[in-house]
């Protein structure tokens, strides 16, 4: 396809890195260390082309993919992981 186009964009789940710095200075020291390590891990995954990531919290998918798996299931609290698995199995990976 054209430069800059994601060939499988309708089958892609877009997950930004989650950085836990909103209230960093008021977090207890142990939580601050965990936030720092988690954020470094998230950013390192961006540099690894072979990283496999499961979406959580904030993610985007195309309406084509959502309709293809019959949308979200309201009975699941962890809908982000559930939706990822639905999409994975429905599309064969």
mmCIF file of N, CA and C in Angstrom:
data_model
loop_
_atom_site.group_PDB
_atom_site.id
_atom_site.type_symbol
_atom_site.label_atom_id
_atom_site.label_comp_id
_atom_site.label_asym_id
_atom_site.label_seq_id
_atom_site.Cartn_x
_atom_site.Cartn_y
_atom_site.Cartn_z
ATOM 1 N N UNK A 1 0.801 -1.193 0.000
ATOM 2 C CA UNK A 1 0.000 0.000 0.000
ATOM 3 C C UNK A 1 0.843 1.256 0.000
ATOM 4 N N UNK A 2 0.202 2.382 0.094
ATOM 5 C CA UNK A 2 0.914 3.661 0.121
ATOM 6 C C UNK A 2 1.804 3.787 1.369
ATOM 7 N N UNK A 3 2.865 4.583 1.294
ATOM 8 C CA UNK A 3 3.724 4.777 2.463
ATOM 9 C C UNK A 3 2.935 5.328 3.652
ATOM 10 N N UNK A 4 3.242 4.832 4.840
ATOM 11 C CA UNK A 4 2.572 5.297 6.048
ATOM 12 C C UNK A 4 1.242 4.631 6.322
ATOM 13 N N UNK A 5 0.816 3.717 5.471
ATOM 14 C CA UNK A 5 -0.464 3.035 5.664
ATOM 15 C C UNK A 5 -0.225 1.699 6.359
ATOM 16 N N UNK A 6 -1.054 1.385 7.344
ATOM 17 C CA UNK A 6 -0.974 0.097 8.029
ATOM 18 C C UNK A 6 -1.810 -0.893 7.234
ATOM 19 N N UNK A 7 -1.169 -1.930 6.651
ATOM 20 C CA UNK A 7 -1.909 -2.854 5.780
ATOM 21 C C UNK A 7 -3.107 -3.524 6.459
ATOM 22 N N UNK A 8 -2.970 -3.884 7.721
ATOM 23 C CA UNK A 8 -4.059 -4.567 8.428
ATOM 24 C C UNK A 8 -4.750 -3.633 9.417
ATOM 25 N N UNK A 9 -4.927 -2.376 9.024
ATOM 26 C CA UNK A 9 -5.450 -1.401 9.985
ATOM 27 C C UNK A 9 -6.840 -1.735 10.494
ATOM 28 N N UNK A 10 -7.640 -2.445 9.722
ATOM 29 C CA UNK A 10 -8.983 -2.796 10.191
ATOM 30 C C UNK A 10 -8.968 -3.986 11.129
ATOM 31 N N UNK A 11 -7.836 -4.671 11.243
ATOM 32 C CA UNK A 11 -7.708 -5.805 12.154
ATOM 33 C C UNK A 11 -6.757 -5.498 13.305
ATOM 34 N N UNK A 12 -6.352 -4.252 13.431
ATOM 35 C CA UNK A 12 -5.356 -3.862 14.430
ATOM 36 C C UNK A 12 -6.027 -3.264 15.654
ATOM 37 N N UNK A 13 -5.532 -3.647 16.836
ATOM 38 C CA UNK A 13 -5.943 -3.018 18.090
ATOM 39 C C UNK A 13 -4.829 -2.043 18.451
ATOM 40 N N UNK A 14 -5.175 -0.785 18.581
ATOM 41 C CA UNK A 14 -4.192 0.253 18.858
ATOM 42 C C UNK A 14 -4.128 0.506 20.356
ATOM 43 N N UNK A 15 -2.948 0.320 20.935
ATOM 44 C CA UNK A 15 -2.756 0.489 22.375
ATOM 45 C C UNK A 15 -1.602 1.457 22.624
ATOM 46 N N UNK A 16 -1.882 2.640 23.176
ATOM 47 C CA UNK A 16 -0.783 3.543 23.526
ATOM 48 C C UNK A 16 -0.094 3.061 24.804
ATOM 49 N N UNK A 17 1.129 3.497 25.040
ATOM 50 C CA UNK A 17 1.755 3.129 26.319
ATOM 51 C C UNK A 17 1.017 3.831 27.457
ATOM 52 N N UNK A 18 0.825 3.118 28.537
ATOM 53 C CA UNK A 18 0.174 3.692 29.711
ATOM 54 C C UNK A 18 1.267 4.138 30.671
ATOM 55 N N UNK A 19 1.310 5.418 30.983
ATOM 56 C CA UNK A 19 2.308 5.967 31.896
ATOM 57 C C UNK A 19 1.598 6.442 33.152
ATOM 58 N N UNK A 20 2.010 5.928 34.295
ATOM 59 C CA UNK A 20 1.330 6.189 35.565
ATOM 60 C C UNK A 20 1.961 7.367 36.303
ATOM 61 N N UNK A 21 1.856 8.556 35.705
ATOM 62 C CA UNK A 21 2.492 9.728 36.304
ATOM 63 C C UNK A 21 1.501 10.819 36.694
ATOM 64 N N UNK A 22 0.216 10.532 36.672
ATOM 65 C CA UNK A 22 -0.767 11.584 36.943
ATOM 66 C C UNK A 22 -0.565 12.206 38.331
ATOM 67 N N UNK A 23 -0.431 11.385 39.331
ATOM 68 C CA UNK A 23 -0.242 11.884 40.693
ATOM 69 C C UNK A 23 1.070 11.343 41.268
ATOM 70 N N UNK A 24 2.087 11.316 40.441
ATOM 71 C CA UNK A 24 3.361 10.685 40.781
ATOM 72 C C UNK A 24 3.962 11.211 42.082
ATOM 73 N N UNK A 25 3.964 12.506 42.277
ATOM 74 C CA UNK A 25 4.618 13.085 43.449
ATOM 75 C C UNK A 25 3.875 12.816 44.754
ATOM 76 N N UNK A 26 2.606 12.453 44.676
ATOM 77 C CA UNK A 26 1.857 12.160 45.899
ATOM 78 C C UNK A 26 1.728 10.661 46.155
ATOM 79 N N UNK A 27 2.293 9.839 45.276
ATOM 80 C CA UNK A 27 2.252 8.387 45.464
ATOM 81 C C UNK A 27 3.245 7.977 46.560
ATOM 82 N N UNK A 28 2.919 6.919 47.319
ATOM 83 C CA UNK A 28 3.914 6.382 48.252
ATOM 84 C C UNK A 28 5.152 5.912 47.479
ATOM 85 N N UNK A 29 6.296 5.891 48.133
ATOM 86 C CA UNK A 29 7.564 5.573 47.477
ATOM 87 C C UNK A 29 7.522 4.237 46.730
ATOM 88 N N UNK A 30 6.933 3.219 47.319
ATOM 89 C CA UNK A 30 6.876 1.902 46.671
ATOM 90 C C UNK A 30 6.049 1.979 45.385
ATOM 91 N N UNK A 31 4.965 2.721 45.409
ATOM 92 C CA UNK A 31 4.113 2.873 44.225
ATOM 93 C C UNK A 31 4.835 3.698 43.165
ATOM 94 N N UNK A 32 5.595 4.711 43.581
ATOM 95 C CA UNK A 32 6.369 5.507 42.623
ATOM 96 C C UNK A 32 7.388 4.645 41.885
ATOM 97 N N UNK A 33 8.051 3.764 42.616
ATOM 98 C CA UNK A 33 9.031 2.868 41.982
ATOM 99 C C UNK A 33 8.330 1.937 41.001
ATOM 100 N N UNK A 34 7.191 1.380 41.407
ATOM 101 C CA UNK A 34 6.432 0.509 40.506
ATOM 102 C C UNK A 34 5.953 1.280 39.285
ATOM 103 N N UNK A 35 5.528 2.525 39.454
ATOM 104 C CA UNK A 35 5.093 3.356 38.331
ATOM 105 C C UNK A 35 6.250 3.603 37.371
ATOM 106 N N UNK A 36 7.417 3.882 37.903
ATOM 107 C CA UNK A 36 8.591 4.124 37.073
ATOM 108 C C UNK A 36 8.962 2.879 36.264
ATOM 109 N N UNK A 37 9.008 1.736 36.920
ATOM 110 C CA UNK A 37 9.374 0.481 36.245
ATOM 111 C C UNK A 37 8.326 0.109 35.201
ATOM 112 N N UNK A 38 7.056 0.251 35.540
ATOM 113 C CA UNK A 38 5.989 -0.072 34.591
ATOM 114 C C UNK A 38 6.049 0.853 33.374
ATOM 115 N N UNK A 39 6.291 2.122 33.601
ATOM 116 C CA UNK A 39 6.383 3.074 32.492
ATOM 117 C C UNK A 39 7.575 2.770 31.595
ATOM 118 N N UNK A 40 8.709 2.415 32.185
ATOM 119 C CA UNK A 40 9.878 2.041 31.390
ATOM 120 C C UNK A 40 9.590 0.795 30.552
ATOM 121 N N UNK A 41 8.892 -0.146 31.143
ATOM 122 C CA UNK A 41 8.520 -1.367 30.407
ATOM 123 C C UNK A 41 7.594 -1.032 29.242
ATOM 124 N N UNK A 42 6.617 -0.171 29.476
ATOM 125 C CA UNK A 42 5.695 0.241 28.416
ATOM 126 C C UNK A 42 6.445 0.906 27.261
ATOM 127 N N UNK A 43 7.358 1.791 27.585
ATOM 128 C CA UNK A 43 8.120 2.486 26.541
ATOM 129 C C UNK A 43 9.076 1.535 25.825
ATOM 130 N N UNK A 44 9.653 0.582 26.545
ATOM 131 C CA UNK A 44 10.539 -0.403 25.911
ATOM 132 C C UNK A 44 9.773 -1.256 24.913
ATOM 133 N N UNK A 45 8.522 -1.569 25.207
ATOM 134 C CA UNK A 45 7.710 -2.360 24.274
ATOM 135 C C UNK A 45 7.514 -1.644 22.946
ATOM 136 N N UNK A 46 7.512 -0.311 22.959
ATOM 137 C CA UNK A 46 7.368 0.435 21.713
ATOM 138 C C UNK A 46 8.563 0.212 20.787
ATOM 139 N N UNK A 47 9.733 -0.018 21.379
ATOM 140 C CA UNK A 47 10.946 -0.212 20.591
ATOM 141 C C UNK A 47 11.127 -1.653 20.130
ATOM 142 N N UNK A 48 10.340 -2.577 20.669
ATOM 143 C CA UNK A 48 10.482 -3.991 20.329
ATOM 144 C C UNK A 48 9.449 -4.381 19.274
ATOM 145 N N UNK A 49 9.876 -4.630 18.033
ATOM 146 C CA UNK A 49 8.914 -4.974 16.983
ATOM 147 C C UNK A 49 8.249 -6.338 17.193
ATOM 148 N N UNK A 50 8.825 -7.162 18.076
ATOM 149 C CA UNK A 50 8.262 -8.486 18.330
ATOM 150 C C UNK A 50 7.434 -8.546 19.611
ATOM 151 N N UNK A 51 7.233 -7.422 20.254
ATOM 152 C CA UNK A 51 6.478 -7.402 21.509
ATOM 153 C C UNK A 51 5.015 -7.767 21.254
ATOM 154 N N UNK A 52 4.490 -8.595 22.114
ATOM 155 C CA UNK A 52 3.064 -8.941 22.070
ATOM 156 C C UNK A 52 2.414 -8.246 23.251
ATOM 157 N N UNK A 53 1.433 -7.411 22.952
ATOM 158 C CA UNK A 53 0.805 -6.637 24.006
ATOM 159 C C UNK A 53 -0.684 -6.932 24.061
ATOM 160 N N UNK A 54 -1.191 -7.060 25.254
ATOM 161 C CA UNK A 54 -2.627 -7.219 25.452
ATOM 162 C C UNK A 54 -3.161 -5.854 25.860
ATOM 163 N N UNK A 55 -4.174 -5.355 25.170
ATOM 164 C CA UNK A 55 -4.667 -4.017 25.500
ATOM 165 C C UNK A 55 -5.319 -3.966 26.881
ATOM 166 N N UNK A 56 -5.142 -2.829 27.514
ATOM 167 C CA UNK A 56 -5.841 -2.587 28.767
ATOM 168 C C UNK A 56 -6.100 -1.104 28.907
ATOM 169 N N UNK A 57 -7.122 -0.795 29.632
ATOM 170 C CA UNK A 57 -7.491 0.570 29.985
ATOM 171 C C UNK A 57 -7.919 1.414 28.791
ATOM 172 N N UNK A 58 -6.989 1.800 27.938
ATOM 173 C CA UNK A 58 -7.282 2.719 26.846
ATOM 174 C C UNK A 58 -6.785 2.116 25.544
ATOM 175 N N UNK A 59 -7.696 1.824 24.637
ATOM 176 C CA UNK A 59 -7.299 1.252 23.353
ATOM 177 C C UNK A 59 -8.329 1.639 22.311
ATOM 178 N N UNK A 60 -7.978 1.444 21.043
ATOM 179 C CA UNK A 60 -8.897 1.741 19.944
ATOM 180 C C UNK A 60 -8.899 0.579 18.971
ATOM 181 N N UNK A 61 -10.069 0.297 18.438
ATOM 182 C CA UNK A 61 -10.191 -0.681 17.359
ATOM 183 C C UNK A 61 -11.117 -0.090 16.305
ATOM 184 N N UNK A 62 -11.029 -0.629 15.106
ATOM 185 C CA UNK A 62 -11.890 -0.116 14.041
ATOM 186 C C UNK A 62 -13.314 -0.620 14.239
ATOM 187 N N UNK A 63 -14.258 0.115 13.702
ATOM 188 C CA UNK A 63 -15.657 -0.326 13.744
ATOM 189 C C UNK A 63 -15.830 -1.613 12.940
ATOM 190 N N UNK A 64 -15.012 -1.785 11.908
ATOM 191 C CA UNK A 64 -15.063 -3.016 11.105
ATOM 192 C C UNK A 64 -14.755 -4.220 11.977
ATOM 193 N N UNK A 65 -13.693 -4.131 12.792
ATOM 194 C CA UNK A 65 -13.323 -5.235 13.671
ATOM 195 C C UNK A 65 -14.364 -5.428 14.769
ATOM 196 N N UNK A 66 -14.825 -4.346 15.387
ATOM 197 C CA UNK A 66 -15.841 -4.459 16.443
ATOM 198 C C UNK A 66 -17.111 -5.123 15.916
ATOM 199 N N UNK A 67 -17.562 -4.729 14.726
ATOM 200 C CA UNK A 67 -18.752 -5.358 14.139
ATOM 201 C C UNK A 67 -18.486 -6.806 13.769
ATOM 202 N N UNK A 68 -17.255 -7.107 13.324
ATOM 203 C CA UNK A 68 -16.900 -8.466 12.931
ATOM 204 C C UNK A 68 -16.941 -9.464 14.078
ATOM 205 N N UNK A 69 -16.732 -8.981 15.311
ATOM 206 C CA UNK A 69 -16.786 -9.870 16.486
ATOM 207 C C UNK A 69 -18.051 -9.628 17.317
ATOM 208 N N UNK A 70 -19.001 -8.940 16.718
ATOM 209 C CA UNK A 70 -20.301 -8.647 17.349
ATOM 210 C C UNK A 70 -20.182 -7.761 18.592
ATOM 211 N N UNK A 71 -19.216 -6.856 18.579
ATOM 212 C CA UNK A 71 -19.107 -5.833 19.616
ATOM 213 C C UNK A 71 -18.652 -6.324 20.973
ATOM 214 N N UNK A 72 -18.798 -5.454 21.952
ATOM 215 C CA UNK A 72 -18.371 -5.733 23.316
ATOM 216 C C UNK A 72 -19.433 -6.528 24.051
ATOM 217 N N UNK A 73 -18.991 -7.328 25.008
ATOM 218 C CA UNK A 73 -19.900 -8.112 25.838
ATOM 219 C C UNK A 73 -20.068 -7.396 27.181
ATOM 220 N N UNK A 74 -21.268 -6.925 27.503
ATOM 221 C CA UNK A 74 -21.454 -6.147 28.734
ATOM 222 C C UNK A 74 -21.291 -6.965 30.011
ATOM 223 N N UNK A 75 -21.253 -8.294 29.904
ATOM 224 C CA UNK A 75 -21.136 -9.134 31.092
ATOM 225 C C UNK A 75 -19.699 -9.276 31.591
ATOM 226 N N UNK A 76 -18.736 -8.753 30.861
ATOM 227 C CA UNK A 76 -17.332 -8.908 31.230
ATOM 228 C C UNK A 76 -16.791 -7.620 31.816
ATOM 229 N N UNK A 77 -16.258 -7.700 33.031
ATOM 230 C CA UNK A 77 -15.668 -6.519 33.654
ATOM 231 C C UNK A 77 -14.338 -6.189 32.993
ATOM 232 N N UNK A 78 -13.517 -7.196 32.748
ATOM 233 C CA UNK A 78 -12.221 -6.968 32.091
ATOM 234 C C UNK A 78 -12.420 -6.986 30.575
ATOM 235 N N UNK A 79 -13.234 -6.055 30.093
ATOM 236 C CA UNK A 79 -13.620 -6.065 28.680
ATOM 237 C C UNK A 79 -12.446 -5.854 27.743
ATOM 238 N N UNK A 80 -11.384 -5.195 28.193
ATOM 239 C CA UNK A 80 -10.257 -4.957 27.301
ATOM 240 C C UNK A 80 -9.571 -6.268 26.909
ATOM 241 N N UNK A 81 -9.260 -7.110 27.877
ATOM 242 C CA UNK A 81 -8.635 -8.403 27.573
ATOM 243 C C UNK A 81 -9.628 -9.319 26.868
ATOM 244 N N UNK A 82 -10.874 -9.268 27.296
ATOM 245 C CA UNK A 82 -11.900 -10.118 26.669
ATOM 246 C C UNK A 82 -12.069 -9.760 25.196
ATOM 247 N N UNK A 83 -12.123 -8.470 24.897
ATOM 248 C CA UNK A 83 -12.266 -8.030 23.504
ATOM 249 C C UNK A 83 -11.048 -8.436 22.686
ATOM 250 N N UNK A 84 -9.858 -8.328 23.273
ATOM 251 C CA UNK A 84 -8.642 -8.733 22.567
ATOM 252 C C UNK A 84 -8.689 -10.215 22.214
ATOM 253 N N UNK A 85 -9.117 -11.040 23.161
ATOM 254 C CA UNK A 85 -9.205 -12.476 22.889
ATOM 255 C C UNK A 85 -10.292 -12.795 21.870
ATOM 256 N N UNK A 86 -11.434 -12.096 21.948
ATOM 257 C CA UNK A 86 -12.479 -12.288 20.939
ATOM 258 C C UNK A 86 -11.950 -11.984 19.546
ATOM 259 N N UNK A 87 -11.247 -10.863 19.426
ATOM 260 C CA UNK A 87 -10.706 -10.471 18.119
ATOM 261 C C UNK A 87 -9.642 -11.450 17.653
ATOM 262 N N UNK A 88 -8.789 -11.892 18.567
ATOM 263 C CA UNK A 88 -7.724 -12.842 18.223
ATOM 264 C C UNK A 88 -8.306 -14.127 17.664
ATOM 265 N N UNK A 89 -9.279 -14.704 18.364
ATOM 266 C CA UNK A 89 -9.849 -15.973 17.915
ATOM 267 C C UNK A 89 -10.737 -15.805 16.678
ATOM 268 N N UNK A 90 -11.440 -14.700 16.575
ATOM 269 C CA UNK A 90 -12.328 -14.475 15.429
ATOM 270 C C UNK A 90 -11.545 -14.260 14.131
ATOM 271 N N UNK A 91 -10.336 -13.690 14.246
ATOM 272 C CA UNK A 91 -9.564 -13.397 13.040
ATOM 273 C C UNK A 91 -8.428 -14.385 12.798
ATOM 274 N N UNK A 92 -8.293 -15.355 13.675
ATOM 275 C CA UNK A 92 -7.218 -16.329 13.527
ATOM 276 C C UNK A 92 -5.847 -15.757 13.885
ATOM 277 N N UNK A 93 -5.847 -14.785 14.779
ATOM 278 C CA UNK A 93 -4.574 -14.233 15.259
ATOM 279 C C UNK A 93 -4.287 -12.907 14.705
#
